[in-house]
XYZ file of C-alpha atoms in Angstrom:
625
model
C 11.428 -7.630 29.353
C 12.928 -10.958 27.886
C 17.008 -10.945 27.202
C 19.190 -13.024 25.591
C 22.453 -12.528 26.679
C 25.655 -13.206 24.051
C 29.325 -14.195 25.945
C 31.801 -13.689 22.639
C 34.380 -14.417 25.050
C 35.540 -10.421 23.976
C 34.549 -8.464 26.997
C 31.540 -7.763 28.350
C 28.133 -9.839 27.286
C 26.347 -8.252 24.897
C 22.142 -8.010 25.815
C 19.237 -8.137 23.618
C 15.880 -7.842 23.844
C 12.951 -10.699 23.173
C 10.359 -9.223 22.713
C 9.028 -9.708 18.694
C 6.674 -12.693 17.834
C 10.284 -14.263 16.062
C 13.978 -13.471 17.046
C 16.367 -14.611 14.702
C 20.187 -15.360 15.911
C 22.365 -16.596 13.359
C 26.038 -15.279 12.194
C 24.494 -13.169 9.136
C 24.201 -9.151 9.771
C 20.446 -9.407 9.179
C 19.659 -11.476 12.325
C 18.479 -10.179 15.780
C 21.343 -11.552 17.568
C 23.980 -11.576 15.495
C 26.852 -14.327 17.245
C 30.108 -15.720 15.761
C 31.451 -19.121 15.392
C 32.877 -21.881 12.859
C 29.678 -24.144 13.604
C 27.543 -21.196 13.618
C 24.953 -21.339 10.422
C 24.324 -18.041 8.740
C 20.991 -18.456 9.566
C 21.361 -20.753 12.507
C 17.822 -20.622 15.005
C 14.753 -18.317 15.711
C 12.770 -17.962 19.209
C 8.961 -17.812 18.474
C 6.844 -15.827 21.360
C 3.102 -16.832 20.984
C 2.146 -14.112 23.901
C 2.965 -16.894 26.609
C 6.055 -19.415 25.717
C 9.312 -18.849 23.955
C 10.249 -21.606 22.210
C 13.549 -22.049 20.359
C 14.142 -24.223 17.176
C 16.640 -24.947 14.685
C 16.328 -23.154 10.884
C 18.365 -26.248 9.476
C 19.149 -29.808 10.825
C 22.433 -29.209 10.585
C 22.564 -26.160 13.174
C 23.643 -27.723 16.039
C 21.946 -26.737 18.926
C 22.295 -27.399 22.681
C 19.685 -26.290 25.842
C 21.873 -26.725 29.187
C 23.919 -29.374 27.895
C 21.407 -31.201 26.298
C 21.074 -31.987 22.095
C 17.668 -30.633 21.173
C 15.876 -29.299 17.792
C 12.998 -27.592 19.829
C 12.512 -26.640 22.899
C 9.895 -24.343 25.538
C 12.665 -21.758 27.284
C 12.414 -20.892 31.035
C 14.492 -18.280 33.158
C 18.040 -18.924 33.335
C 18.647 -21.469 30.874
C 21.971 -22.020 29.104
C 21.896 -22.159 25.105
C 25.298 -23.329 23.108
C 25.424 -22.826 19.297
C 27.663 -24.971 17.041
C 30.523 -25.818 19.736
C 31.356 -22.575 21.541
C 28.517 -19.705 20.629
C 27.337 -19.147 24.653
C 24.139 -17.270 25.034
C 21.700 -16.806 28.397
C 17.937 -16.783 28.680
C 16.409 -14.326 31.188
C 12.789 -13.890 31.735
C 12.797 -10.592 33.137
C 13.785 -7.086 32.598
C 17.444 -5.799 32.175
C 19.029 -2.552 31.312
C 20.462 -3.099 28.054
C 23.527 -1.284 26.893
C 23.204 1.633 23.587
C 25.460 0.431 21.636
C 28.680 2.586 21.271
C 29.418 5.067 18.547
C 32.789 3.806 17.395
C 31.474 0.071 18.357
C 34.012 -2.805 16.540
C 32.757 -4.628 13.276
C 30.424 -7.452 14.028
C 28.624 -5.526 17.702
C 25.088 -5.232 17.888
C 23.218 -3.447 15.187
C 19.873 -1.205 15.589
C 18.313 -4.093 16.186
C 19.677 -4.039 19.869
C 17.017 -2.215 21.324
C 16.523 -0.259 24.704
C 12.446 -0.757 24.558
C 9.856 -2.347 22.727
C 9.226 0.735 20.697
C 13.039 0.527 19.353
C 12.714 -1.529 16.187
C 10.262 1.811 15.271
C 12.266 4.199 15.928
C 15.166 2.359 14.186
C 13.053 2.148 11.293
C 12.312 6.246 11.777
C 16.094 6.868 12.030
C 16.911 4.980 8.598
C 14.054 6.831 6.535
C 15.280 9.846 7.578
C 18.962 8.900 6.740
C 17.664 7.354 3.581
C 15.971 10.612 2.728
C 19.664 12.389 3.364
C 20.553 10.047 0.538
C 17.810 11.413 -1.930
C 19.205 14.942 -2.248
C 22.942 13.706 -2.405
C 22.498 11.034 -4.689
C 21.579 11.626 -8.664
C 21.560 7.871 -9.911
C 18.632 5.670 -9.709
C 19.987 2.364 -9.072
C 22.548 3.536 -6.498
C 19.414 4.755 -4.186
C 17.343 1.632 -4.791
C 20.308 -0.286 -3.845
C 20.682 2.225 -0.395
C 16.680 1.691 0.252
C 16.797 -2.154 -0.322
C 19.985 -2.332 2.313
C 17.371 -0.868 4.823
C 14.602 -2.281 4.351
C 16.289 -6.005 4.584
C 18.042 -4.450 7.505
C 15.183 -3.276 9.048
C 12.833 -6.634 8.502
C 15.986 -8.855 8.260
C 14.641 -10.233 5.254
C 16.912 -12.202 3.232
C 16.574 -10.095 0.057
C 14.569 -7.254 -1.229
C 13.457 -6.403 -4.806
C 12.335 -3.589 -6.654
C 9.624 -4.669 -9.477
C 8.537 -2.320 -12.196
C 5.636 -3.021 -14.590
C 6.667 -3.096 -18.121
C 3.886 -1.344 -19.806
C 4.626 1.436 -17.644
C 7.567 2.133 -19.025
C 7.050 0.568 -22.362
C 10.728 -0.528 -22.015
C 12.056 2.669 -22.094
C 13.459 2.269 -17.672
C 13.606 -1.660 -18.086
C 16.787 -2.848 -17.175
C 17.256 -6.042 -15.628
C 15.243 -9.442 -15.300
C 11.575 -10.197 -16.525
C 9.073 -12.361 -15.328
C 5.538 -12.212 -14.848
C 1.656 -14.313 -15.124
C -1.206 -13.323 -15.832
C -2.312 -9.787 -17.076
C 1.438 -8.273 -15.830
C 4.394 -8.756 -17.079
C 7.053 -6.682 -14.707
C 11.009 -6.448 -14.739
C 12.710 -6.945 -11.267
C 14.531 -2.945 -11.420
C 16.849 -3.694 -8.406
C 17.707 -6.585 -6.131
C 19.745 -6.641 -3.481
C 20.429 -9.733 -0.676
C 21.385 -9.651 3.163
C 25.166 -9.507 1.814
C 24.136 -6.050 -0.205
C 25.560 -7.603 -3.632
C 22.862 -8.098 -6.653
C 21.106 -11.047 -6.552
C 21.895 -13.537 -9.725
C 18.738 -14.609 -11.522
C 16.493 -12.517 -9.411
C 12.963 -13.561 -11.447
C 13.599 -17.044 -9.582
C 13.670 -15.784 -6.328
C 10.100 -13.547 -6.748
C 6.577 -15.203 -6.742
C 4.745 -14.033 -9.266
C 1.106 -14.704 -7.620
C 2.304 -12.578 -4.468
C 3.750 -9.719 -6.807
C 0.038 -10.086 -9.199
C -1.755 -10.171 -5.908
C -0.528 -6.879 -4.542
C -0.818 -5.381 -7.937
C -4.036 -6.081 -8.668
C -5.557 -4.960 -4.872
C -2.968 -2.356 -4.552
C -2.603 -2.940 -0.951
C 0.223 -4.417 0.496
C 0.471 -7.842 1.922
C 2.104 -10.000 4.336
C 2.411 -14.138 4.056
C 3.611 -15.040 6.809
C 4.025 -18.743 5.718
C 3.823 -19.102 2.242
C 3.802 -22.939 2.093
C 0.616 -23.291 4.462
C -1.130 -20.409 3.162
C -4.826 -21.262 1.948
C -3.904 -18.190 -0.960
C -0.567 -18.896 -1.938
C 0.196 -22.661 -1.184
C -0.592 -24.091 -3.999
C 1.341 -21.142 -6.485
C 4.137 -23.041 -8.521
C 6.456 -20.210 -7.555
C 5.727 -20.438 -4.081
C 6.283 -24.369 -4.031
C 9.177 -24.128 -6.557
C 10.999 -21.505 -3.973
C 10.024 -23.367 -1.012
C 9.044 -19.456 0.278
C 8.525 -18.828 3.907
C 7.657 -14.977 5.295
C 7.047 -12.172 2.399
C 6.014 -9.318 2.643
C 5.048 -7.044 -0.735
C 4.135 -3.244 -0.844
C 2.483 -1.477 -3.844
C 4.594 1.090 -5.918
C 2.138 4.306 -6.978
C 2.923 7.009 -9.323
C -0.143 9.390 -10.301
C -2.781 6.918 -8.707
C -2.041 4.541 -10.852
C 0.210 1.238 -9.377
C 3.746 0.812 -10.960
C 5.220 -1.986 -9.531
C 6.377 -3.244 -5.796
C 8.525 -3.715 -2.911
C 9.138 -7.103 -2.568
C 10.960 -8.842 0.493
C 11.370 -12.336 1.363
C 13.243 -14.739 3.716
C 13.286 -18.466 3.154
C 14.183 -19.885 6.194
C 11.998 -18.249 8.849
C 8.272 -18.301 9.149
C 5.918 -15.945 10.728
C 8.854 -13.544 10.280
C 6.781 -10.043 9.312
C 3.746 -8.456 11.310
C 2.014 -5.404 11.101
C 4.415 -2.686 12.085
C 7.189 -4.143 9.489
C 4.638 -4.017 6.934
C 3.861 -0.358 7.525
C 7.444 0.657 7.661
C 7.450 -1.433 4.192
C 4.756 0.867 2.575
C 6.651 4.045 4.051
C 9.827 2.947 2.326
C 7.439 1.932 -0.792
C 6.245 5.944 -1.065
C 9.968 7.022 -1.079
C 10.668 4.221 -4.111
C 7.541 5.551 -6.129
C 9.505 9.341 -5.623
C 12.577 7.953 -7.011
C 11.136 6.300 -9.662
C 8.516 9.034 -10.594
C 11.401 11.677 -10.895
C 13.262 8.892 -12.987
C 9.992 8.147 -15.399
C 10.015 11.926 -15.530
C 13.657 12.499 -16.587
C 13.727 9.795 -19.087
C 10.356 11.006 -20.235
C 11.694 13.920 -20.804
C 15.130 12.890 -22.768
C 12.780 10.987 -24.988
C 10.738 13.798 -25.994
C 13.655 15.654 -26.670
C 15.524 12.848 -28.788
C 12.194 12.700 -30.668
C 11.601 16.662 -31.368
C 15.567 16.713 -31.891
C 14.479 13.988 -35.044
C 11.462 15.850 -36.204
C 13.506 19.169 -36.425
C 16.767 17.578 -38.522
C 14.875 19.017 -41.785
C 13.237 22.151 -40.038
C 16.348 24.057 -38.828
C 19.536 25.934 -39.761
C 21.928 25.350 -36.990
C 19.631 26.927 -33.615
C 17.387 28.148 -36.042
C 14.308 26.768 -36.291
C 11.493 27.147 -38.952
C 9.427 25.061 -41.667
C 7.522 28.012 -43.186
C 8.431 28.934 -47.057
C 9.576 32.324 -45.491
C 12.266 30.918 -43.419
C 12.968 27.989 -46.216
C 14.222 31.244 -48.074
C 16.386 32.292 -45.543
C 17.823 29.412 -44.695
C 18.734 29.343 -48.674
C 20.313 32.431 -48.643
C 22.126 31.828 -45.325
C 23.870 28.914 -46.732
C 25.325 31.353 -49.982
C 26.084 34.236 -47.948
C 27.460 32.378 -45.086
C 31.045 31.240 -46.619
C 31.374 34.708 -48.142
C 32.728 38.381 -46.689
C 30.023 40.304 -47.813
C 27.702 42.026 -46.096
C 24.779 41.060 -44.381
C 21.645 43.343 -43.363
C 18.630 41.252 -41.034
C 16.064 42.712 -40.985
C 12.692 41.884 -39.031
C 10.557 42.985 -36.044
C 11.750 42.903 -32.703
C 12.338 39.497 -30.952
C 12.153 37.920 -34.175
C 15.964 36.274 -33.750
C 18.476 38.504 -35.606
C 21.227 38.015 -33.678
C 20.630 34.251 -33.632
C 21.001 34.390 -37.301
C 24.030 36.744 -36.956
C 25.192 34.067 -35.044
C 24.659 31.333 -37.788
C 26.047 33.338 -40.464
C 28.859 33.352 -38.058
C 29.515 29.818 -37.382
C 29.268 28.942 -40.870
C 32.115 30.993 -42.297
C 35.965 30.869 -42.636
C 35.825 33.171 -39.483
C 33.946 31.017 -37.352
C 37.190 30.272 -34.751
C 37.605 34.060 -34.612
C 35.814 35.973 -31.951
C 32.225 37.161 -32.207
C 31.044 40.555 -30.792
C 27.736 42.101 -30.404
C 27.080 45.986 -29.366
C 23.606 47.360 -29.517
C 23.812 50.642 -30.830
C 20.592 51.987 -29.320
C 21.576 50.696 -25.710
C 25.118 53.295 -25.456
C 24.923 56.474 -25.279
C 25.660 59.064 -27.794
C 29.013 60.288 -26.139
C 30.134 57.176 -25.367
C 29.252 54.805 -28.715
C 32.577 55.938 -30.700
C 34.749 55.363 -27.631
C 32.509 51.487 -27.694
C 33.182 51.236 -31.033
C 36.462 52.721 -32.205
C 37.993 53.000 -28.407
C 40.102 55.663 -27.300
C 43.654 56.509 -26.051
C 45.295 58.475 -23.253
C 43.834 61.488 -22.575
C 41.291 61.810 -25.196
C 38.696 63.062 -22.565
C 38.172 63.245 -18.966
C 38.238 60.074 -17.150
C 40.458 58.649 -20.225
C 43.085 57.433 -18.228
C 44.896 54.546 -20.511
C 44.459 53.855 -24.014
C 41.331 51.245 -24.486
C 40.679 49.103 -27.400
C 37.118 49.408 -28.744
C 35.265 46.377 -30.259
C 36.592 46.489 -33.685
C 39.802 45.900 -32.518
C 38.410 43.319 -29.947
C 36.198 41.158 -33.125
C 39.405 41.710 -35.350
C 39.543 38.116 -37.125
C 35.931 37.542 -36.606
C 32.303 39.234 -37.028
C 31.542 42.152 -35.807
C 27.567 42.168 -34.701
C 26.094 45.399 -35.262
C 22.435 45.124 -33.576
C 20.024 48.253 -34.035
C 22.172 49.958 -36.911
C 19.510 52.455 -37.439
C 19.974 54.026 -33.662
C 23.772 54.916 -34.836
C 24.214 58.766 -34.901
C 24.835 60.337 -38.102
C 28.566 61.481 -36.964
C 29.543 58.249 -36.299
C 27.638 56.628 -39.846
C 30.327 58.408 -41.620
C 32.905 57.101 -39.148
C 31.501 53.517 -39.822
C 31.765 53.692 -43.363
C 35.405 54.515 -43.519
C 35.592 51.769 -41.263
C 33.681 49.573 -43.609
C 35.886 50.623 -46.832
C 39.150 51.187 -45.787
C 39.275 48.578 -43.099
C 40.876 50.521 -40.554
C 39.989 52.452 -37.458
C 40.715 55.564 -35.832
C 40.607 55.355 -31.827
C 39.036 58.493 -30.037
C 42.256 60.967 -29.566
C 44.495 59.674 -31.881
C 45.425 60.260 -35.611
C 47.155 56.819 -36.200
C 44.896 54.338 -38.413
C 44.884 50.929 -37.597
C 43.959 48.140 -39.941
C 41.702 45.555 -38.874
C 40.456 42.441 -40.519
C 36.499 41.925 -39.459
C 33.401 41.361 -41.161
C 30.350 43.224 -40.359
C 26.900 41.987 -39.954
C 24.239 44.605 -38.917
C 20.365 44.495 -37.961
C 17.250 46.380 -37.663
C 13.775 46.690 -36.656
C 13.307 50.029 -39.148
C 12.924 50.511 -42.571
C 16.136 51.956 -43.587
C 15.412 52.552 -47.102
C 12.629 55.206 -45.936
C 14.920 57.013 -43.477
C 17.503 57.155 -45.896
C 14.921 59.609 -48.151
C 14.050 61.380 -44.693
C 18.128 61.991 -44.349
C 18.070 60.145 -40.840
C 20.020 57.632 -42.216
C 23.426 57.995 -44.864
C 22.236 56.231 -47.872
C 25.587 55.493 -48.723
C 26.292 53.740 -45.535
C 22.772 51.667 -46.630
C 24.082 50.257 -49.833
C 26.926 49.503 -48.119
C 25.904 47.263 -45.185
C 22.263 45.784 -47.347
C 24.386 44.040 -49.815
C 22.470 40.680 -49.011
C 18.970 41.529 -47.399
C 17.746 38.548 -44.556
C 14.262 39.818 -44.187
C 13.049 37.216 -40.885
C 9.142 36.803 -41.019
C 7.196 37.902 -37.508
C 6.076 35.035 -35.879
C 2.286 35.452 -36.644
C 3.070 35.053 -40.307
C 4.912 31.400 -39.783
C 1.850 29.288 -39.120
C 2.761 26.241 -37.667
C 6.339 27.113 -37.002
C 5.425 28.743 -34.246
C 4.567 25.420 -32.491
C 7.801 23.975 -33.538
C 9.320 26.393 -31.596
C 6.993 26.161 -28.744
C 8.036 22.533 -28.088
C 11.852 22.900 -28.850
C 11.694 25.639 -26.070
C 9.728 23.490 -23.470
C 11.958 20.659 -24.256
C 15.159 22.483 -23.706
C 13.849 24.368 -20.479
C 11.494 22.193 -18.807
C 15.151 20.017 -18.273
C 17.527 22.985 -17.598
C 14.664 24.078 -14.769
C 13.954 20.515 -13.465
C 10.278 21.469 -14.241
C 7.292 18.580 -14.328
C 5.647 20.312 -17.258
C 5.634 17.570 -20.511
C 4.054 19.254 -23.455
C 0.658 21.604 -23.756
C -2.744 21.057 -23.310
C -5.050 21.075 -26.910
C -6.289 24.419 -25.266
C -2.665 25.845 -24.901
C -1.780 24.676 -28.768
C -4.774 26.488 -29.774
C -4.123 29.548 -27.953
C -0.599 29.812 -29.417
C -1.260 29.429 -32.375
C -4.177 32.220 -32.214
C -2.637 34.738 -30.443
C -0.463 37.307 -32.439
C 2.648 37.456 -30.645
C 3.666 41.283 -30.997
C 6.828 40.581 -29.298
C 7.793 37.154 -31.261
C 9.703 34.639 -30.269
C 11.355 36.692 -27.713
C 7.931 36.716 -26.027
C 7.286 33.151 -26.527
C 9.958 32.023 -24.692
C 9.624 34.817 -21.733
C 6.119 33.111 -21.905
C 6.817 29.570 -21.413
C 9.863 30.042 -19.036
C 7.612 31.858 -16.408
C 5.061 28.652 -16.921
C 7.398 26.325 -15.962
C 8.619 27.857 -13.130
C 5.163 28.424 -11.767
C 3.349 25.865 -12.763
C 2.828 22.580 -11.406
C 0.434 20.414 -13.656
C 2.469 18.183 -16.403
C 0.891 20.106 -19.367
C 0.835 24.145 -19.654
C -2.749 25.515 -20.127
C -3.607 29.073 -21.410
C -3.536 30.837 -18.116
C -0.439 29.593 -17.757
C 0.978 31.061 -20.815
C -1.638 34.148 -20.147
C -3.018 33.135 -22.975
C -6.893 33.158 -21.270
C -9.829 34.606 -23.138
C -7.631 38.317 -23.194
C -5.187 37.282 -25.385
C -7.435 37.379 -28.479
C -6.397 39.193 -31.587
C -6.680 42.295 -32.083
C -9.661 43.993 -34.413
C -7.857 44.782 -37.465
C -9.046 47.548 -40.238
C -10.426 46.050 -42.991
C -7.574 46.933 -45.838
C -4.806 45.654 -43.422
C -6.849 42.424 -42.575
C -7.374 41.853 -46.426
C -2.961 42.631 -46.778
C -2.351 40.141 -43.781
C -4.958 37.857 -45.572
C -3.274 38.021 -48.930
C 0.675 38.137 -47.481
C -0.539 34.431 -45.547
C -2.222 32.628 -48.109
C 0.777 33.929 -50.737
C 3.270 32.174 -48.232
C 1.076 28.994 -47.651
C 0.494 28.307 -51.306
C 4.201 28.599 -51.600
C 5.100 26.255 -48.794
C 2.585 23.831 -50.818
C 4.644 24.437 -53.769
C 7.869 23.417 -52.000
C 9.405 26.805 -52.074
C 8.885 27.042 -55.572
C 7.977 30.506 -56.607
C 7.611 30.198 -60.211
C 4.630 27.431 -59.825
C 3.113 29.862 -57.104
C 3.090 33.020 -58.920
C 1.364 30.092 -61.772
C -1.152 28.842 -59.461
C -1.937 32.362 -57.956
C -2.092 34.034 -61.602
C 0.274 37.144 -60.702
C 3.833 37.712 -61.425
C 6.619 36.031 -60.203
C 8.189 39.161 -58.831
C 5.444 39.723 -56.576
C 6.372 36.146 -54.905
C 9.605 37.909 -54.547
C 8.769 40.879 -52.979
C 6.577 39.232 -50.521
C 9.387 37.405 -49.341
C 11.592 39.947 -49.757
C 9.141 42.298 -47.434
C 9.274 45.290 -49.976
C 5.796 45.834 -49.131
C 5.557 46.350 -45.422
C 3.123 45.949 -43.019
C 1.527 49.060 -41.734
């Protein structure tokens, strides 16, 4: 195998192989054979093998140049001969095979890259070694242009190209990933994403260092391309970008995302003709796949910020803090929320299960004086019996067996805040009586002990059951009733919201299709009509159980209706005629007064009933069966 050997005067010679159709040996890192020198050109000479000759030539004809002695510009190398570059670069021509020294781990600045190869397979495997090191990058890296940049480095590395570029097409991104220089003929206009040169620094003005017929070309085929001498080529000659940049060897791969081209990889050098063949170009369209990754996950990211900036604008007028809703229903709570909110009185919510109490506790929460004091839930249904007033109240000392210090319970722990009581109408009646002391003297009374202690909470309590009826049953102290339903937040089920329903739909999609890293970008027209079909017994609770499983398993960009399990199973239910007529009635009450604004007076008008009835369907005094 051909060698050139390098005497740097430091040491030992350093050897490289011959063996492409060019070898490039100038002082920049992206040569062949890198040598050093103050006469020594960046890009100084190249040796052309045709399959027979080598013949060496200047780049410039100011690289001086000297074969045994002798001033020359060209000249047909034979075994042995003695090459001088500038006035003291020293390198030997040998014809046949050596055993070339691996460069050394901890080699010095400046000693032979990767592209001092043992065999002619090397520049491969070099290539193989820096996609996988590359790919290293991808999972440690986060920021788009910082991995472009790292790809760019070795590809130009690799081909020894005198800079790369990544080129985008504007329509598709509409603008939105643009960032950078524009240029463009013809049917695409494109923006040059990244650029990077030999010296792995930005390039300035990089539209003026791009042809735009090269960039259309591989575009329009989606293939990629090499010109090996731009100037000369019967294609590309004539192209005023071509002439303009004087362009030598390019090479161009196509960017894909979804089938569909994107862009391309774009390398060039200048100085050095018949530069690229075929394995560089394949080892181009290898690195090209990994940029179409990047820039896919990036287009989906951004995608995905701008759907949420836009639902985040369609839902300034349709929410209450987290709480979401457009219906007339929820207009009404939202109107009380913002009286009761600012107040101490107290609050019952009432609604089916899953329908977002506690989110509205929450609200009512946030929106009063207490709102830097602590907030603290307890599901009465979830503790047991013998162990709720110790939860609630807590306990000191001794009080029982396994009592073995005094405990705060969570009055004491919400004192200064809101205390959350969820599924009031689980609480024994012992400890109802218990509560209302609580509730009008303000103090508590820990398990074991006979000392009161005041405390300075407000209490906001919630239920799935009608109180009111078990109160006549005696399940439930009526007293206690009155006392906690001063302000009544009756929360509509989710069948009875109409479109709301898809409001919420997307807001939860938006906000976990980006806390899951999922593909999914909206529903399909099948999936919208599904959800907005199907009853949802379990609310919005459901719903988003739903649509958190879909993302996680599914792998297409819009959820369907199996996805949701929302196939042909999920249709509603077969209802008796006098509660279909009573769902009819309750939905077409609340739509005509969502078409009225809200306004209850002009609905009970248009409907010919009494206004009170308007009331007491939002007020849900008549429940469903």
């Amino acid at each position: 195998m051909p060698t050139l050997k390098y005497f740097s005067g430091k040491g030992t010679p350093r050897q490289y192989s011959v063996h492409k159709p060019v070898t490039t040996v100038g002082k920049a890192p992206g040569n062949d054979v890198v040598i050093s020198g103050e006469d020594v050109l960046p890009n100084h000479l190249q040796i052309n093998f045709d399959g027979r000759d080598f013949v060496i030539e200047e780049i410039e004809r100011v690289g001086a140049l000297r074969i045994n002695g002798k001033k020359k510009r060209r000249a047909r190398l034979v075994h042995g001969d003695r090459v001088t570059v500038g006035d003291e670069a020293e390198l030997a021509f040998s014809m046949f095979a050596e055993q070339l020294k691996q460069p050394r781990p901890d080699k010095p600045e400046g000693a032979p890259t990767g592209t001092q190869l043992t065999q002619v397979g090397g520049h491969e495997i070099a290539g193989v070694r820096k996609l996988y090191a590359f790919n290293e990058k991808l999972s440690r890296i986060r920021d788009v242009d910082q991995l472009l940049d790292a790809m760019l480095d070795s590809v130009i590395e690799l081909s020894h190209a005198q800079r790369g570029f990544v080129i985008l097409l504007e329509s598709t991104f509409d603008g939105a990933m643009s960032s950078g220089a524009k240029g463009g003929s013809g049917d695409h206009k494109w923006v040059v994403r990244a650029s990077r040169g030999v010296d792995q620094a930005a390039i300035a003005d990089p539209e003026g260092k791009v042809s735009d017929s090269i960039v259309q070309r591989t575009v329009d085929e989606g293939k990629a391309i090499i010109v090996s001498d731009a100037l000369n080529d019967t294609t590309f000659g004539s192209s005023e970008s071509v002439v303009a940049m004087q362009l030598s060897s390019v090479m161009c791969a196509p960017l894909h995302s979804q089938g569909e081209v994107i862009g391309a990889l774009y390398v060039g050098n200048d100085k050095v003709k018949e530069l690229f063949r075929k394995p560089q170009l394949d080892l181009l369209s290898i690195f090209a796949g990994q940029a179409s990754l990047i820039l896919q996950n990036a287009m989906l990211v951004a995608a995905l910020r701008e759907d949420k900036a836009k639902l985040q604008g369609e839902l300034r007028d349709k929410r209450f803090g987290e709480i979401i809703g457009a219906c007339a229903s929820m207009r009404e709570v939202f109107r009380k929320l913002e009286k009761v909110a600012g107040t101490d009185i107290g609050v019952l919510i009432t609604g089916e299960t899953g329908t977002g109490k506690e989110l509205v506790a929450r609200e009512i929460h946030r929106c009063s004086a207490r709102t830097e004091g602590p907030f603290v839930t307890i599901n009465c249904g979830a503790i047991p019996e013998n162990l709720i007033e110790s939860e609630l109240f807590g306990h000191v000392k001794g009080a029982f067996t396994g009592a073995v210090m005094d405990r705060p319970g969570k009055f004491h722990v919400a004192n200064g805040g809101t205390m959350f009581l969820d599924e009031i109408g689980e609480l024994p009646l012992n400890l109802q009586v218990k509560l209302l002391r609580v509730l009008q003297e303000r103090v508590v009374m820990r398990v074991g002990s006979s000392k009161p202690e005041k405390v300075d909470i407000r209490v906001v309590a919630a239920t799935n059951r009608d109180l009111e009826a078990m109160t006549k049953e005696g399940t439930f102290r009526e007293d206690l009733y009155y006392r906690l339903n001063v302000v009544n937040l009756w929360l509509p089920p989710l069948r009875e919201r109409g479109d709301d329903v898809l409001i919420i739909a997307k807001s939860l999609l938006s906000k976990y299709a980006e806390e899951l890293a999922s593909p999914v970008r909206g529903f399909s027209p099948a999936a919208i009509a599904s959800i907005k079909k199907y009853d949802w017994p379990g609310n919005i609770r459901q719903l988003q159980n739903r649509i958190k499983k879909a993302l996680v398993l599914c792998e297409n960009k819009l959820l369907g209706p199996d996805d949701l399990d929302l196939g042909a199973t999920a249709e509603n239910k077969i209802l008796p005629l006098e509660k279909a007529k009573e769902d009819f009635q309750r939905r077409y009450v609340l739509e005509v007064l969502e078409r009225n604004g809200g306004n209850r007076t002009q609905t009970a008008r248009d409907l010919g009933v009494d206004p009170r009835t308007i009331f007491r369907y939002l007020e849900k005094e008549s429940k469903l069966a």
